Amino acid sequence: METWQVALVVCGAYLVVTLVAGLVPRFRVTNTVSGYVAADRAMSTVVLYFVLGASIFSSFAFLGGPGWAYSRGVAALYIIAYGAVGMVPFYFLAPRARRLGERFGYVTQAELLAGRFDSRTLRILLAAISVAAFVPYLVLQMKGAGIILSTLSGGRVSEALGAGVTYGVVMVYVLASGALGVGWTNVLQGAMMLVVAWALGLYLPWKLYGGVGAMFERLALERPELLQGPGLGGDGQPWSWIAFGSAVLVSAVGFTMWPHTFMRAFAAKSDRSLRIIVVLYPTFQVFLVPILFIGFAGVLAFPDVRPADSIVPHLLTHLTLPPLLVGLVCAGTLAASMSTGDSILHAAASIVVHDGVKPALGGRRLDDHRERRLIQLVVVVLSVLSFYFAVVSEIGLVNLLLVAYGGIAQIMPPMIAALYWRRATGTGAIAGLVAGVGVSVLFLLRPELRPITDMHEGVYGLLVNVPVLVGVSWLTRPQAQREAASHVEV
């Protein structure tokens, strides 16, 4: 068998094993919305560790990260910089959210904020913002799966077919098992990714240069611009420290505000489990280091690879490597895509129904069984929609993620206000959120309007969001002290 055939066989076997791992948990949770969305609030520390860790290891990490290292040098370190600090707020926010979930039955981020501020409008607004940010993030994962399978097969498998088959598997186990299916598959996927990351990240520099140190010595001599300052921008010119810093800031603020990440607080067994996970989380950041080595390894050996996001499959297909290793790396890259994509798909569908459709129906009751079925229907609809955009979109993987972060970061101010500031009001939270997202979108579409051109649009959104939230809260009638205290003093 040729290398590409072996790779496809290994990937096929991996998909079958993942499907089984995702279907088995269906028999371990109750047939309720709480079971489907929050795994009956019984997710163990080990499972939670891999579920949260998988939000780093995605197509963005396995393909976009090496792509940035290859084309933009040390600019790719922004990924490690924001990940190192992005989980810190979760140490304080997540245990509070978990206890509120137990007390009031919350299973989503928007439900918590709506309960705190007694605002159905806020709940629906958050659902809309979440899904709008989720779609490009899910598209990113599908594009990554398509790229790896298409490149490794020499185009024999199209990107559309690769993405379709991979996410057909994801859709099936998300439909069947919900949050616990996502958790069990993430344990399998996470373990595989960690092994593949270190194996390939150390092997390629050794094969091409004689070691990691020798690789960087060559780069310092022949491509020093990749190792200077914050690296290069997308146009090949030096990236400014303002652009680097603002990308780190927005990503760090939005890191735990992603609804699929925040929702795991409601699935945890205890506060202690959540705090242990936050303390252990930086270990996943360590495993990002060899991922970036892969991109650096290709700079001198293959200087003209386009698009840069395809550097990993390009190295695998243009170097003489054992076919089984190529297959395992391919499967590891699929694991990176699927481990994030399944969480996003599950969370997005849950939020659409639980925080969008259900509140919009008002007095018309949506019972537990119907709500669960409707969530599953939305899983299918979102899968098809995201697949369409994955096929037609030309945006790079990392840029897709940065665009999504600008909107998600705007959820942090109202979340902190909800849990720590009694005087915050629902009107203030809505006003700040709308203003922040509006400014972010405006500066995304019209970057020439930014006072500082290199500043990420999400930072401008936060600079408007916070004072609007505070000002409008002071100008509007305060919430009843008892209601506010029930959340602030949890």
mmCIF file of C-alpha atoms in Angstrom, residues 98-306:
data_model
loop_
_atom_site.group_PDB
_atom_site.id
_atom_site.type_symbol
_atom_site.label_atom_id
_atom_site.label_comp_id
_atom_site.label_asym_id
_atom_site.label_seq_id
_atom_site.Cartn_x
_atom_site.Cartn_y
_atom_site.Cartn_z
ATOM 1 C CA ARG A 98 -21.376 25.697 39.221
ATOM 2 C CA ARG A 99 -23.031 26.479 42.553
ATOM 3 C CA LEU A 100 -25.589 28.730 40.876
ATOM 4 C CA GLY A 101 -26.268 25.940 38.387
ATOM 5 C CA GLU A 102 -26.983 23.536 41.233
ATOM 6 C CA ARG A 103 -29.211 26.043 43.016
ATOM 7 C CA PHE A 104 -31.232 27.354 40.071
ATOM 8 C CA GLY A 105 -30.849 24.598 37.473
ATOM 9 C CA TYR A 106 -28.728 26.606 35.026
ATOM 10 C CA VAL A 107 -27.051 24.666 32.223
ATOM 11 C CA THR A 108 -25.865 27.505 29.948
ATOM 12 C CA GLN A 109 -23.977 30.763 30.285
ATOM 13 C CA ALA A 110 -26.833 32.873 28.903
ATOM 14 C CA GLU A 111 -29.306 31.257 31.301
ATOM 15 C CA LEU A 112 -27.124 32.289 34.254
ATOM 16 C CA LEU A 113 -26.877 35.916 33.117
ATOM 17 C CA ALA A 114 -30.587 36.077 32.300
ATOM 18 C CA GLY A 115 -31.418 34.644 35.725
ATOM 19 C CA ARG A 116 -29.188 37.134 37.490
ATOM 20 C CA PHE A 117 -30.632 40.149 35.665
ATOM 21 C CA ASP A 118 -34.174 38.758 35.201
ATOM 22 C CA SER A 119 -33.982 39.530 31.476
ATOM 23 C CA ARG A 120 -35.338 37.339 28.699
ATOM 24 C CA THR A 121 -34.013 39.857 26.161
ATOM 25 C CA LEU A 122 -30.457 39.424 27.451
ATOM 26 C CA ARG A 123 -30.758 35.663 27.193
ATOM 27 C CA ILE A 124 -31.886 35.777 23.559
ATOM 28 C CA LEU A 125 -29.230 38.386 22.707
ATOM 29 C CA LEU A 126 -26.473 36.222 24.178
ATOM 30 C CA ALA A 127 -27.757 33.226 22.260
ATOM 31 C CA ALA A 128 -27.518 35.210 19.011
ATOM 32 C CA ILE A 129 -23.984 36.477 19.778
ATOM 33 C CA SER A 130 -22.810 33.011 20.796
ATOM 34 C CA VAL A 131 -24.050 31.315 17.641
ATOM 35 C CA ALA A 132 -22.698 34.106 15.423
ATOM 36 C CA ALA A 133 -19.240 33.498 16.931
ATOM 37 C CA PHE A 134 -19.619 29.716 16.963
ATOM 38 C CA VAL A 135 -20.213 29.332 13.238
ATOM 39 C CA PRO A 136 -16.763 30.632 12.119
ATOM 40 C CA TYR A 137 -15.140 28.583 14.908
ATOM 41 C CA LEU A 138 -16.901 25.425 13.719
ATOM 42 C CA VAL A 139 -16.070 26.282 10.107
ATOM 43 C CA LEU A 140 -12.415 26.472 11.177
ATOM 44 C CA GLN A 141 -12.551 22.901 12.501
ATOM 45 C CA MET A 142 -14.213 21.536 9.369
ATOM 46 C CA LYS A 143 -11.738 23.299 7.081
ATOM 47 C CA GLY A 144 -8.886 21.768 9.062
ATOM 48 C CA ALA A 145 -10.253 18.242 8.690
ATOM 49 C CA GLY A 146 -10.753 18.775 4.960
ATOM 50 C CA ILE A 147 -7.259 20.209 4.435
ATOM 51 C CA ILE A 148 -5.433 17.349 6.159
ATOM 52 C CA LEU A 149 -7.307 14.562 4.347
ATOM 53 C CA SER A 150 -7.161 16.268 0.949
ATOM 54 C CA THR A 151 -3.457 17.088 1.124
ATOM 55 C CA LEU A 152 -2.372 13.696 2.436
ATOM 56 C CA SER A 153 -4.355 11.886 -0.257
ATOM 57 C CA GLY A 154 -2.835 14.032 -2.989
ATOM 58 C CA GLY A 155 -6.236 15.504 -3.802
ATOM 59 C CA ARG A 156 -7.885 12.106 -4.222
ATOM 60 C CA VAL A 157 -10.135 13.023 -1.289
ATOM 61 C CA SER A 158 -11.544 16.512 -1.730
ATOM 62 C CA GLU A 159 -11.589 18.964 1.179
ATOM 63 C CA ALA A 160 -15.388 18.874 1.090
ATOM 64 C CA LEU A 161 -15.507 15.078 1.301
ATOM 65 C CA GLY A 162 -12.899 14.965 4.070
ATOM 66 C CA ALA A 163 -14.776 17.517 6.155
ATOM 67 C CA GLY A 164 -18.112 15.857 5.415
ATOM 68 C CA VAL A 165 -17.073 12.362 6.503
ATOM 69 C CA THR A 166 -15.271 13.572 9.625
ATOM 70 C CA TYR A 167 -18.117 15.744 10.811
ATOM 71 C CA GLY A 168 -20.691 13.146 9.872
ATOM 72 C CA VAL A 169 -19.102 11.034 12.623
ATOM 73 C CA VAL A 170 -19.099 14.008 15.012
ATOM 74 C CA MET A 171 -22.749 14.758 14.302
ATOM 75 C CA VAL A 172 -23.804 11.165 15.020
ATOM 76 C CA TYR A 173 -22.232 10.891 18.486
ATOM 77 C CA VAL A 174 -23.212 14.428 19.480
ATOM 78 C CA LEU A 175 -26.806 13.630 18.508
ATOM 79 C CA ALA A 176 -26.763 10.395 20.480
ATOM 80 C CA SER A 177 -24.818 11.187 23.657
ATOM 81 C CA GLY A 178 -24.605 14.966 24.130
ATOM 82 C CA ALA A 179 -22.145 16.379 26.669
ATOM 83 C CA LEU A 180 -20.890 13.047 28.016
ATOM 84 C CA GLY A 181 -20.254 11.731 24.495
ATOM 85 C CA VAL A 182 -18.189 14.853 23.857
ATOM 86 C CA GLY A 183 -16.319 14.255 27.125
ATOM 87 C CA TRP A 184 -15.440 10.603 26.501
ATOM 88 C CA THR A 185 -14.258 11.211 22.956
ATOM 89 C CA ASN A 186 -12.193 14.161 24.145
ATOM 90 C CA VAL A 187 -10.265 11.900 26.518
ATOM 91 C CA LEU A 188 -9.375 9.614 23.614
ATOM 92 C CA GLN A 189 -8.640 12.494 21.262
ATOM 93 C CA GLY A 190 -6.667 14.470 23.824
ATOM 94 C CA ALA A 191 -4.346 11.583 24.679
ATOM 95 C CA MET A 192 -3.698 10.925 21.004
ATOM 96 C CA MET A 193 -2.997 14.585 20.227
ATOM 97 C CA LEU A 194 -0.465 14.953 23.005
ATOM 98 C CA VAL A 195 1.532 11.952 21.822
ATOM 99 C CA VAL A 196 1.424 13.031 18.163
ATOM 100 C CA ALA A 197 2.358 16.638 18.977
ATOM 101 C CA TRP A 198 5.573 15.719 20.793
ATOM 102 C CA ALA A 199 6.512 12.904 18.425
ATOM 103 C CA LEU A 200 6.221 14.994 15.259
ATOM 104 C CA GLY A 201 7.386 18.262 16.840
ATOM 105 C CA LEU A 202 10.695 16.731 17.884
ATOM 106 C CA TYR A 203 11.141 14.307 14.999
ATOM 107 C CA LEU A 204 10.903 16.810 12.103
ATOM 108 C CA PRO A 205 13.592 19.243 13.422
ATOM 109 C CA TRP A 206 15.857 16.249 14.053
ATOM 110 C CA LYS A 207 15.289 14.807 10.585
ATOM 111 C CA LEU A 208 15.770 18.100 8.724
ATOM 112 C CA TYR A 209 18.363 19.912 10.856
ATOM 113 C CA GLY A 210 19.770 17.508 13.426
ATOM 114 C CA GLY A 211 17.764 18.881 16.343
ATOM 115 C CA VAL A 212 15.659 21.779 17.630
ATOM 116 C CA GLY A 213 18.675 23.900 18.579
ATOM 117 C CA ALA A 214 20.315 23.414 15.201
ATOM 118 C CA MET A 215 17.053 24.368 13.487
ATOM 119 C CA PHE A 216 16.831 27.706 15.268
ATOM 120 C CA GLU A 217 20.530 28.420 14.648
ATOM 121 C CA ARG A 218 19.888 28.022 10.909
ATOM 122 C CA LEU A 219 16.803 30.214 11.101
ATOM 123 C CA ALA A 220 18.720 32.922 12.967
ATOM 124 C CA LEU A 221 21.258 32.996 10.135
ATOM 125 C CA GLU A 222 18.985 32.673 7.102
ATOM 126 C CA ARG A 223 15.576 34.019 8.205
ATOM 127 C CA PRO A 224 16.307 36.227 11.240
ATOM 128 C CA GLU A 225 13.173 38.350 10.667
ATOM 129 C CA LEU A 226 11.041 35.383 11.780
ATOM 130 C CA LEU A 227 12.691 35.400 15.213
ATOM 131 C CA GLN A 228 12.711 39.156 15.842
ATOM 132 C CA GLY A 229 10.202 41.316 17.720
ATOM 133 C CA PRO A 230 6.655 39.981 17.649
ATOM 134 C CA GLY A 231 7.242 38.409 14.234
ATOM 135 C CA LEU A 232 5.656 39.214 10.885
ATOM 136 C CA GLY A 233 2.167 40.311 9.910
ATOM 137 C CA GLY A 234 0.024 38.749 7.221
ATOM 138 C CA ASP A 235 1.575 41.042 4.615
ATOM 139 C CA GLY A 236 5.097 39.810 5.386
ATOM 140 C CA GLN A 237 6.028 43.056 7.133
ATOM 141 C CA PRO A 238 6.988 43.280 10.842
ATOM 142 C CA TRP A 239 3.969 42.803 13.132
ATOM 143 C CA SER A 240 3.643 45.636 15.619
ATOM 144 C CA TRP A 241 3.693 45.115 19.366
ATOM 145 C CA ILE A 242 0.270 46.797 19.509
ATOM 146 C CA ALA A 243 -1.191 44.204 17.147
ATOM 147 C CA PHE A 244 0.491 41.373 19.071
ATOM 148 C CA GLY A 245 -0.531 42.677 22.491
ATOM 149 C CA SER A 246 -4.129 43.421 21.534
ATOM 150 C CA ALA A 247 -4.511 39.960 19.954
ATOM 151 C CA VAL A 248 -3.263 38.404 23.210
ATOM 152 C CA LEU A 249 -5.541 40.623 25.338
ATOM 153 C CA VAL A 250 -8.734 39.942 23.395
ATOM 154 C CA SER A 251 -8.034 36.232 23.184
ATOM 155 C CA ALA A 252 -7.235 36.001 26.916
ATOM 156 C CA VAL A 253 -10.400 37.888 27.891
ATOM 157 C CA GLY A 254 -12.556 35.780 25.624
ATOM 158 C CA PHE A 255 -10.835 32.454 26.365
ATOM 159 C CA THR A 256 -13.198 31.190 29.077
ATOM 160 C CA MET A 257 -16.160 33.189 27.802
ATOM 161 C CA TRP A 258 -16.644 30.790 24.930
ATOM 162 C CA PRO A 259 -20.012 29.263 25.864
ATOM 163 C CA HIS A 260 -18.852 25.708 25.134
ATOM 164 C CA THR A 261 -15.993 26.237 27.607
ATOM 165 C CA PHE A 262 -18.003 28.086 30.252
ATOM 166 C CA MET A 263 -20.781 25.476 30.142
ATOM 167 C CA ARG A 264 -18.384 22.872 31.522
ATOM 168 C CA ALA A 265 -18.650 24.636 34.880
ATOM 169 C CA PHE A 266 -22.230 23.361 35.103
ATOM 170 C CA ALA A 267 -21.142 19.789 34.318
ATOM 171 C CA ALA A 268 -18.436 19.523 37.015
ATOM 172 C CA LYS A 269 -18.884 17.380 40.121
ATOM 173 C CA SER A 270 -17.440 19.958 42.523
ATOM 174 C CA ASP A 271 -15.686 23.306 42.951
ATOM 175 C CA ARG A 272 -12.492 21.416 43.756
ATOM 176 C CA SER A 273 -12.567 19.645 40.377
ATOM 177 C CA LEU A 274 -12.833 22.973 38.580
ATOM 178 C CA ARG A 275 -9.964 24.540 40.503
ATOM 179 C CA ILE A 276 -7.739 21.500 39.937
ATOM 180 C CA ILE A 277 -8.424 21.754 36.206
ATOM 181 C CA VAL A 278 -7.432 25.427 36.114
ATOM 182 C CA VAL A 279 -4.177 24.664 37.952
ATOM 183 C CA LEU A 280 -3.380 21.769 35.602
ATOM 184 C CA TYR A 281 -4.470 23.550 32.442
ATOM 185 C CA PRO A 282 -1.072 25.130 31.635
ATOM 186 C CA THR A 283 0.248 21.621 30.949
ATOM 187 C CA PHE A 284 -1.707 21.741 27.708
ATOM 188 C CA GLN A 285 0.119 24.951 26.815
ATOM 189 C CA VAL A 286 3.420 23.081 27.125
ATOM 190 C CA PHE A 287 2.220 20.692 24.435
ATOM 191 C CA LEU A 288 1.677 23.591 22.041
ATOM 192 C CA VAL A 289 5.424 24.216 21.887
ATOM 193 C CA PRO A 290 6.283 21.212 19.662
ATOM 194 C CA ILE A 291 3.321 22.105 17.440
ATOM 195 C CA LEU A 292 5.059 25.382 16.595
ATOM 196 C CA PHE A 293 8.357 23.534 16.012
ATOM 197 C CA ILE A 294 6.631 21.760 13.119
ATOM 198 C CA GLY A 295 5.975 25.070 11.374
ATOM 199 C CA PHE A 296 9.500 26.360 11.953
ATOM 200 C CA ALA A 297 10.898 23.090 10.586
ATOM 201 C CA GLY A 298 9.345 23.748 7.177
ATOM 202 C CA VAL A 299 10.636 27.302 6.687
ATOM 203 C CA LEU A 300 13.998 26.498 5.111
ATOM 204 C CA ALA A 301 13.208 23.042 3.771
ATOM 205 C CA PHE A 302 10.064 24.138 1.858
ATOM 206 C CA PRO A 303 10.090 27.939 1.531
ATOM 207 C CA ASP A 304 7.163 28.436 -0.863
ATOM 208 C CA VAL A 305 4.229 26.457 0.544
ATOM 209 C CA ARG A 306 0.858 28.185 0.028
#
